CSV table of N, CA and C and ligand atoms in Angstrom, one decimal:
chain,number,residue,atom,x,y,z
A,30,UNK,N,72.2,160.3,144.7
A,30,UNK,CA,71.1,161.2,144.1
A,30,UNK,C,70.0,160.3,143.6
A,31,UNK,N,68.8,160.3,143.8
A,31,UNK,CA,67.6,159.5,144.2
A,31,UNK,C,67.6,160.2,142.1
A,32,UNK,N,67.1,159.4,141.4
A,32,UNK,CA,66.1,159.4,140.1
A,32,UNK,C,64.9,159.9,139.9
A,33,UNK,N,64.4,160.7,139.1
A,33,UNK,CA,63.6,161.5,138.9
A,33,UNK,C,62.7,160.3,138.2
A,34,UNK,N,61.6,159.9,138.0
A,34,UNK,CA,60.6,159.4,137.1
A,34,UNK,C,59.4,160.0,136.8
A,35,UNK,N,58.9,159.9,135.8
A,35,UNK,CA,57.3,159.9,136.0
A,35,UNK,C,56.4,159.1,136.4
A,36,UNK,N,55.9,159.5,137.6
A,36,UNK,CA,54.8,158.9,138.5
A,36,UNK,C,53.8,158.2,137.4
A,37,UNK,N,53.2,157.3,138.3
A,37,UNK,CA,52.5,156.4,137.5
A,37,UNK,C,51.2,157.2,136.9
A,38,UNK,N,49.8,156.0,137.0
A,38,UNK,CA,50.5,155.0,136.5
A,38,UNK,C,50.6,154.5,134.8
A,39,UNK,N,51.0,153.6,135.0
A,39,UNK,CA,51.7,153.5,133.4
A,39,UNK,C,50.8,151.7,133.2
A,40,UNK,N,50.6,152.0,131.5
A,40,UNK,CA,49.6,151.2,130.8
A,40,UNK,C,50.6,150.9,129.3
A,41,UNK,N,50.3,149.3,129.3
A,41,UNK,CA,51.1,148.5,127.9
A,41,UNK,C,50.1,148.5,126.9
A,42,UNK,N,50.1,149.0,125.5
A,42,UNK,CA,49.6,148.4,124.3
A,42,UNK,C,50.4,148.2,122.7
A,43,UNK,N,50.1,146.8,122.9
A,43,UNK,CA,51.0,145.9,121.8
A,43,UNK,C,50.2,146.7,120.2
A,44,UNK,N,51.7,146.7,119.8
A,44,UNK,CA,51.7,147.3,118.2
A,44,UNK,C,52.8,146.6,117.2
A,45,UNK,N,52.0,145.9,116.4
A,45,UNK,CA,52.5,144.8,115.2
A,45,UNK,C,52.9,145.7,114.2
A,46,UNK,N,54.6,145.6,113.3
A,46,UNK,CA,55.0,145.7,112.4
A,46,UNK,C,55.3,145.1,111.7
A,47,UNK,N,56.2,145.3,110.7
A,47,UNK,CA,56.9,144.3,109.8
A,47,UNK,C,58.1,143.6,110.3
A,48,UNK,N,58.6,144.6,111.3
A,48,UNK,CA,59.6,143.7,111.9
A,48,UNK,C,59.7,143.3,113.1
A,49,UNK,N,58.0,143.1,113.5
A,49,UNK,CA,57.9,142.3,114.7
A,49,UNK,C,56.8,143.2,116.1
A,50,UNK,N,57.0,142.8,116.6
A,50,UNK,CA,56.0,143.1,117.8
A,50,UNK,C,56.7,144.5,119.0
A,51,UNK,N,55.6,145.3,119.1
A,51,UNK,CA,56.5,145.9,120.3
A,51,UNK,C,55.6,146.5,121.2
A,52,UNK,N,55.6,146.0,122.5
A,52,UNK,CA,55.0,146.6,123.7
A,52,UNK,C,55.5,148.0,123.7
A,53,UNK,N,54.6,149.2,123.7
A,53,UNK,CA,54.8,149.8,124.8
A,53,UNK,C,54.1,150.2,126.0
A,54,UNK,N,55.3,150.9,126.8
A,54,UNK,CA,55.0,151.6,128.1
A,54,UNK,C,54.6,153.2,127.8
A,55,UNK,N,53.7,153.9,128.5
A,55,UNK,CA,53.2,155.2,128.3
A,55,UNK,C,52.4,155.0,129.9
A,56,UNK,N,52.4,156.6,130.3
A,56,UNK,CA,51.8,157.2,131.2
A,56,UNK,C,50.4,157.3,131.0
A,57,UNK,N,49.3,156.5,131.9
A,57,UNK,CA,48.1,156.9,131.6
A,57,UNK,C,47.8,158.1,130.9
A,58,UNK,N,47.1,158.7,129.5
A,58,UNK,CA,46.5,160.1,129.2
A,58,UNK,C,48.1,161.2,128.9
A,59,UNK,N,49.5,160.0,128.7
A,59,UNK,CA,50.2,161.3,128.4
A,59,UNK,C,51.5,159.9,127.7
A,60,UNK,N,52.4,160.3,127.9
A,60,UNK,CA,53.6,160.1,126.6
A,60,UNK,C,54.2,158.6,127.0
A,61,UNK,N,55.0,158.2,126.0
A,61,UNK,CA,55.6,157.2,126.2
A,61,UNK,C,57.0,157.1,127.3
A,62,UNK,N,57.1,155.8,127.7
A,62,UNK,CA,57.8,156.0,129.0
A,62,UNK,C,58.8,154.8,128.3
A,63,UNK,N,58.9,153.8,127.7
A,63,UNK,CA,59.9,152.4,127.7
A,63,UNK,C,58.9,151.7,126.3
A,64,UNK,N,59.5,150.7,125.6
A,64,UNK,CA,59.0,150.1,124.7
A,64,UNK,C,59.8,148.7,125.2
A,65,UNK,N,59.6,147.6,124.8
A,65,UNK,CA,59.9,146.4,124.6
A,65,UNK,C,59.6,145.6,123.0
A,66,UNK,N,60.6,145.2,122.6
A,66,UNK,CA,60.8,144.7,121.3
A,66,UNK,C,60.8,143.5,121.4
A,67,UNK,N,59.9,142.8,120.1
A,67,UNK,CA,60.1,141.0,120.3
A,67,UNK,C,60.4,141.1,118.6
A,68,UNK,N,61.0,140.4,118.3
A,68,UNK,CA,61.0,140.1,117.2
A,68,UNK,C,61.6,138.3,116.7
A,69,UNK,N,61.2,137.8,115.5
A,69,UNK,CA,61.6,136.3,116.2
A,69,UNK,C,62.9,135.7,116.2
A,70,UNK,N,63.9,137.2,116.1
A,70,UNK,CA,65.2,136.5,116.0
A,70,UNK,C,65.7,136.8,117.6
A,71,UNK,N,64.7,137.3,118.3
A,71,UNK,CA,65.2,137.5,119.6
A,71,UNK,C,65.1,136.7,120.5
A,72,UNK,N,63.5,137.1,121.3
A,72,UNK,CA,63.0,135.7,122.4
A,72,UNK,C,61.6,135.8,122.2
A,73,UNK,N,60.9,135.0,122.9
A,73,UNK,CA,59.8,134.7,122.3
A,73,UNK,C,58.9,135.6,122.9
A,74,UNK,N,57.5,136.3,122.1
A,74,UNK,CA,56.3,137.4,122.6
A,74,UNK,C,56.2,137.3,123.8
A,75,UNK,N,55.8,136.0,124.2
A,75,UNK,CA,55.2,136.2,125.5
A,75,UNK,C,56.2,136.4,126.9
A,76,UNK,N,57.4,136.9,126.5
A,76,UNK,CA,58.1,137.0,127.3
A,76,UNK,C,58.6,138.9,127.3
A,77,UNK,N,58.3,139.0,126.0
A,77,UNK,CA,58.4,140.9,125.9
A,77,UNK,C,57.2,141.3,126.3
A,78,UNK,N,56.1,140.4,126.0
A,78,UNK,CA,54.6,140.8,126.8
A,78,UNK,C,54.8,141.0,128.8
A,79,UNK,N,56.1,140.2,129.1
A,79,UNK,CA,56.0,139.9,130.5
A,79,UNK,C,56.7,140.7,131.1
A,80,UNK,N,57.8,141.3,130.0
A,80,UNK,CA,58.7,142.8,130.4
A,80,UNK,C,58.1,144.0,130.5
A,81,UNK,N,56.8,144.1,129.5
A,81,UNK,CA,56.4,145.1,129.4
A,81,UNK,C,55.2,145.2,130.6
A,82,UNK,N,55.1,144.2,130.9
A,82,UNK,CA,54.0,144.2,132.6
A,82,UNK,C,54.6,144.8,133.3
A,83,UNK,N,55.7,143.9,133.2
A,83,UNK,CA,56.7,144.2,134.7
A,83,UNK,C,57.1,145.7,134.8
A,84,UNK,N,57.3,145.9,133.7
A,84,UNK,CA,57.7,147.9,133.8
A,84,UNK,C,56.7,148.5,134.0
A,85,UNK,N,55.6,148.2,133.5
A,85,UNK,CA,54.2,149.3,133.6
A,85,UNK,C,54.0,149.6,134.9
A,86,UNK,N,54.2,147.5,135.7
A,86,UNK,CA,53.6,148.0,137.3
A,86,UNK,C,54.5,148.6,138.3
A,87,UNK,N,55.8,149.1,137.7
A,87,UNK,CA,56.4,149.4,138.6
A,87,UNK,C,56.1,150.7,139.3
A,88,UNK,N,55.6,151.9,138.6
A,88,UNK,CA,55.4,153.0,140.0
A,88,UNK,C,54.7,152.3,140.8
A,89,UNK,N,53.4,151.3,140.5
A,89,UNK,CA,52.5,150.9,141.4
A,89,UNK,C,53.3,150.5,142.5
A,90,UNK,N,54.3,149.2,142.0
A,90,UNK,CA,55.3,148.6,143.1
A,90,UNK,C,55.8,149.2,144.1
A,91,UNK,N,56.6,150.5,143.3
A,91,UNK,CA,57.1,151.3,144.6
A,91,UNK,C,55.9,152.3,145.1
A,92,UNK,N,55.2,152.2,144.8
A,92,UNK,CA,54.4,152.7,145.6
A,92,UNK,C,53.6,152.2,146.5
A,93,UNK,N,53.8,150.7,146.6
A,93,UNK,CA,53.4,149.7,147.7
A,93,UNK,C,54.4,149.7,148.6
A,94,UNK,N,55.7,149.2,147.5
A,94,UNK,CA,57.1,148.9,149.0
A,94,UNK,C,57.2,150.1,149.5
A,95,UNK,N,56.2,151.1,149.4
A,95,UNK,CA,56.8,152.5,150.6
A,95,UNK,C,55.6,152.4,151.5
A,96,UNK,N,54.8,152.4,151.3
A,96,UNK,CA,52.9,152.1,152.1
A,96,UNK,C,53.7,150.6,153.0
A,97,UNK,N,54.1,149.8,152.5
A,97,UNK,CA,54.5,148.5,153.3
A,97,UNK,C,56.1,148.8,153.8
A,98,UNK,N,56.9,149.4,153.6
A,98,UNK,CA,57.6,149.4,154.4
A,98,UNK,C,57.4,150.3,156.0
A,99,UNK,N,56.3,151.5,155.3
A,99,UNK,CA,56.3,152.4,156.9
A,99,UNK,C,55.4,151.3,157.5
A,100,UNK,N,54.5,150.7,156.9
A,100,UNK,CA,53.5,149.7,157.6
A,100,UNK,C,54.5,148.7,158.9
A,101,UNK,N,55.4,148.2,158.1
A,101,UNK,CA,56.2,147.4,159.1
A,101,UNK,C,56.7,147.8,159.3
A,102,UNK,N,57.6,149.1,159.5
A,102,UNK,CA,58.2,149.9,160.7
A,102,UNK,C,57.4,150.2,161.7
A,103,UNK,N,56.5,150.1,161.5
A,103,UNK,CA,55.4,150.7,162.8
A,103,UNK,C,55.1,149.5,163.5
A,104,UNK,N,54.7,148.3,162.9
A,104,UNK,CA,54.2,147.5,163.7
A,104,UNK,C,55.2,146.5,164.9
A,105,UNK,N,54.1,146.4,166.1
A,105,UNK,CA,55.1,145.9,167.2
A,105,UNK,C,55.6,144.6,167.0
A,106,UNK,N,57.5,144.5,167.2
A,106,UNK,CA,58.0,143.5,166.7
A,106,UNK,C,58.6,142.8,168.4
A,107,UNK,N,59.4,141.7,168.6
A,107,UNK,CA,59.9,141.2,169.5
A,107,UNK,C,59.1,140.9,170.6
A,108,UNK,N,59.1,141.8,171.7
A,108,UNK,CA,58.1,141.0,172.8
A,108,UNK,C,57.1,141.0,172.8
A,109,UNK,N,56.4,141.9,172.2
A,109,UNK,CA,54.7,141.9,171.7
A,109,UNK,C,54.3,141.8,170.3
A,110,UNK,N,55.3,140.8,169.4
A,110,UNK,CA,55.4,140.7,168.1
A,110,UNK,C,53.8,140.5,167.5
A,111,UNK,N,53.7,141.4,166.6
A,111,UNK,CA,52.2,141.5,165.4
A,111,UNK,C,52.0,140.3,164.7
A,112,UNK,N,53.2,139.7,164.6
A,112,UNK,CA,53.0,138.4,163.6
A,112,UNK,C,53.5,137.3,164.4
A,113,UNK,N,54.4,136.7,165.4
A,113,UNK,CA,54.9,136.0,165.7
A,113,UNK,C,54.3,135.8,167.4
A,114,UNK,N,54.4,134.6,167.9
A,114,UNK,CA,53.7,134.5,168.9
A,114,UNK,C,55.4,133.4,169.8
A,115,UNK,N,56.7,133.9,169.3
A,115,UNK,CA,57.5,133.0,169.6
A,115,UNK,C,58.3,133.3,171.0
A,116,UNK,N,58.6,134.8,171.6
A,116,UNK,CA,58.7,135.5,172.2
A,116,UNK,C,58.6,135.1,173.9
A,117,UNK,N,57.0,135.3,173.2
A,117,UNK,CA,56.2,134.4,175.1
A,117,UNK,C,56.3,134.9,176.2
A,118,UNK,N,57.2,136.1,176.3
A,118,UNK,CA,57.8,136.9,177.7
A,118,UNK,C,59.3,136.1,177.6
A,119,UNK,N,59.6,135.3,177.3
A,119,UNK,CA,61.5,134.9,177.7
A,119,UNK,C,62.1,135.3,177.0
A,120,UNK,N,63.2,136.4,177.3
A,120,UNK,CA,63.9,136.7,176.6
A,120,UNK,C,65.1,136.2,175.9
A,121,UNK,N,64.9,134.7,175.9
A,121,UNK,CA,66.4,133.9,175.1
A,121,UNK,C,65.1,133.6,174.1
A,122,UNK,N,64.3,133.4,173.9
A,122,UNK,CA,63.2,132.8,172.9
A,122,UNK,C,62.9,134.0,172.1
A,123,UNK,N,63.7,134.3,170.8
A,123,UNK,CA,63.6,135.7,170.2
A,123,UNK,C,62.5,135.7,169.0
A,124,UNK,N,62.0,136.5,169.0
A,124,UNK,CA,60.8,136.8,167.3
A,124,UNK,C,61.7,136.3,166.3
A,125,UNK,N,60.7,135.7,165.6
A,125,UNK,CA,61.7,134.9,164.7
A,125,UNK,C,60.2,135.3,163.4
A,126,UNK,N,60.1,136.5,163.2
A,126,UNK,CA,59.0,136.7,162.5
A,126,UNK,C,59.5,137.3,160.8
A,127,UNK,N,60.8,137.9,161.1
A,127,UNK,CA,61.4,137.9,159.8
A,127,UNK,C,61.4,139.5,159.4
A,128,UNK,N,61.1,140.1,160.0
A,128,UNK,CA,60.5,141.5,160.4
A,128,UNK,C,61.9,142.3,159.8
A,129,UNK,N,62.9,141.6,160.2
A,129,UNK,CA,64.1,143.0,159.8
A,129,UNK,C,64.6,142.5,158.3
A,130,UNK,N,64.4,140.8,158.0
A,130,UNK,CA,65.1,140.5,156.8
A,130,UNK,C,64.1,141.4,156.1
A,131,UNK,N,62.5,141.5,156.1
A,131,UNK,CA,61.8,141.7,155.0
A,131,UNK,C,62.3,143.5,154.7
A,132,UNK,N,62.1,144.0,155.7
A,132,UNK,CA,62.7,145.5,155.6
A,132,UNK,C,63.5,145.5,155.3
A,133,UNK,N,64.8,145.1,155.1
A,133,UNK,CA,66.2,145.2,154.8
A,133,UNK,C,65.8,144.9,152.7
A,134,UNK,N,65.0,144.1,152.9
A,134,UNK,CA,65.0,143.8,151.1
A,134,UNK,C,64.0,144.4,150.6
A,135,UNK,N,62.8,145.0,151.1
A,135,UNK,CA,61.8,146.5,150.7
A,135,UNK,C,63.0,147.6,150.7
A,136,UNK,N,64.5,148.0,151.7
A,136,UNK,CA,64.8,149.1,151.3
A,136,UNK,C,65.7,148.6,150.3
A,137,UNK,N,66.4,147.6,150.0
A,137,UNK,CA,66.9,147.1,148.5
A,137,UNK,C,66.3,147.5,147.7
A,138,UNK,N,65.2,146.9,147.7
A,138,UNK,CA,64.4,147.0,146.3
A,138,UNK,C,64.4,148.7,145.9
A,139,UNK,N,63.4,149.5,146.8
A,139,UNK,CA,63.1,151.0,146.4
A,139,UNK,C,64.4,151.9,146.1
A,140,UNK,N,66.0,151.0,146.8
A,140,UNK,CA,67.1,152.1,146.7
A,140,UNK,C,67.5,151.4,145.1
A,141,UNK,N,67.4,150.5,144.4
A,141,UNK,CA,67.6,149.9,143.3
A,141,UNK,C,66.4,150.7,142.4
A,142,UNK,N,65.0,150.6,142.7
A,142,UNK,CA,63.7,151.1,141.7
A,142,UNK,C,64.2,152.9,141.5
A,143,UNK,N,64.9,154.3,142.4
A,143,UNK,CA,65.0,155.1,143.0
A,143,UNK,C,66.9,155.3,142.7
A,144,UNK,N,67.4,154.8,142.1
A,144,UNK,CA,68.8,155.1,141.9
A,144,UNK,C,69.8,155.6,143.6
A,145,UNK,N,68.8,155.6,145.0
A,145,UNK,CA,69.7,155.6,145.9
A,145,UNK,C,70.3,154.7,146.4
A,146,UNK,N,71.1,155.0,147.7
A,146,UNK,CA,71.7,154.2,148.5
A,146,UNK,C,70.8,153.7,149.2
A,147,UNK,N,70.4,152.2,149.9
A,147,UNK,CA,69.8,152.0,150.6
A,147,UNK,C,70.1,152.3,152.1
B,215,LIG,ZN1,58.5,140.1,165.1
């Protein structure tokens, strides 16, 4: 069963207390989505500053690895390869353009971002 989220996109602003720093995550013009806590008995700011990136850009992310995954399913791979020129017409000489590892780890990624099965 695929995960339900709220679509992007999502925007970080740091807010200082007494007990320390905390990123949050919120949906452009509407509610909070994730917070990140630094405080100095934990790890250091600039590294809850780099969690709190990392989460904001994610609808963006999966909203790329799906634009780039249909992109490379479409484009011609092996004897008329888009990217690779290794082919040549012989068929012992195979595309070596990388074409299926990279799709194989775009549908990792989105079945990981998405709670599915890849
Ligand atoms: Zn190829």
């Amino acid at each position: 069963m695929e995960h339900k989220h709220t679509p992007g996109p999502f925007e970080v602003f740091r807010e200082k207390s007494n007990q320390g720093v905390s990123y949050y995550i919120r949906k452009v013009g509407n509610g909070m989505v994730g917070e990140v806590f630094w405080n100095c008995l934990t790890r250091n700011e600039e590294t809850a500053a780099a969690y709190a990136a990392l989460f904001a850009a994610s609808p963006d992310m999966l909203n790329a690895l799906r634009h780039a995954e249909s992109w490379a399913s479409d484009v011609p791979h092996g004897d008329n390869c888009f990217v690779s020129s290794h082919y040549e017409g012989d068929p012992g000489n195979q595309c070596n353009c990388g074409k299926d590892g990279l799709l194989g780890a775009i549908s990792e990624a989105i079945a990981k971002a998405t709670g599915s099965q890849p």
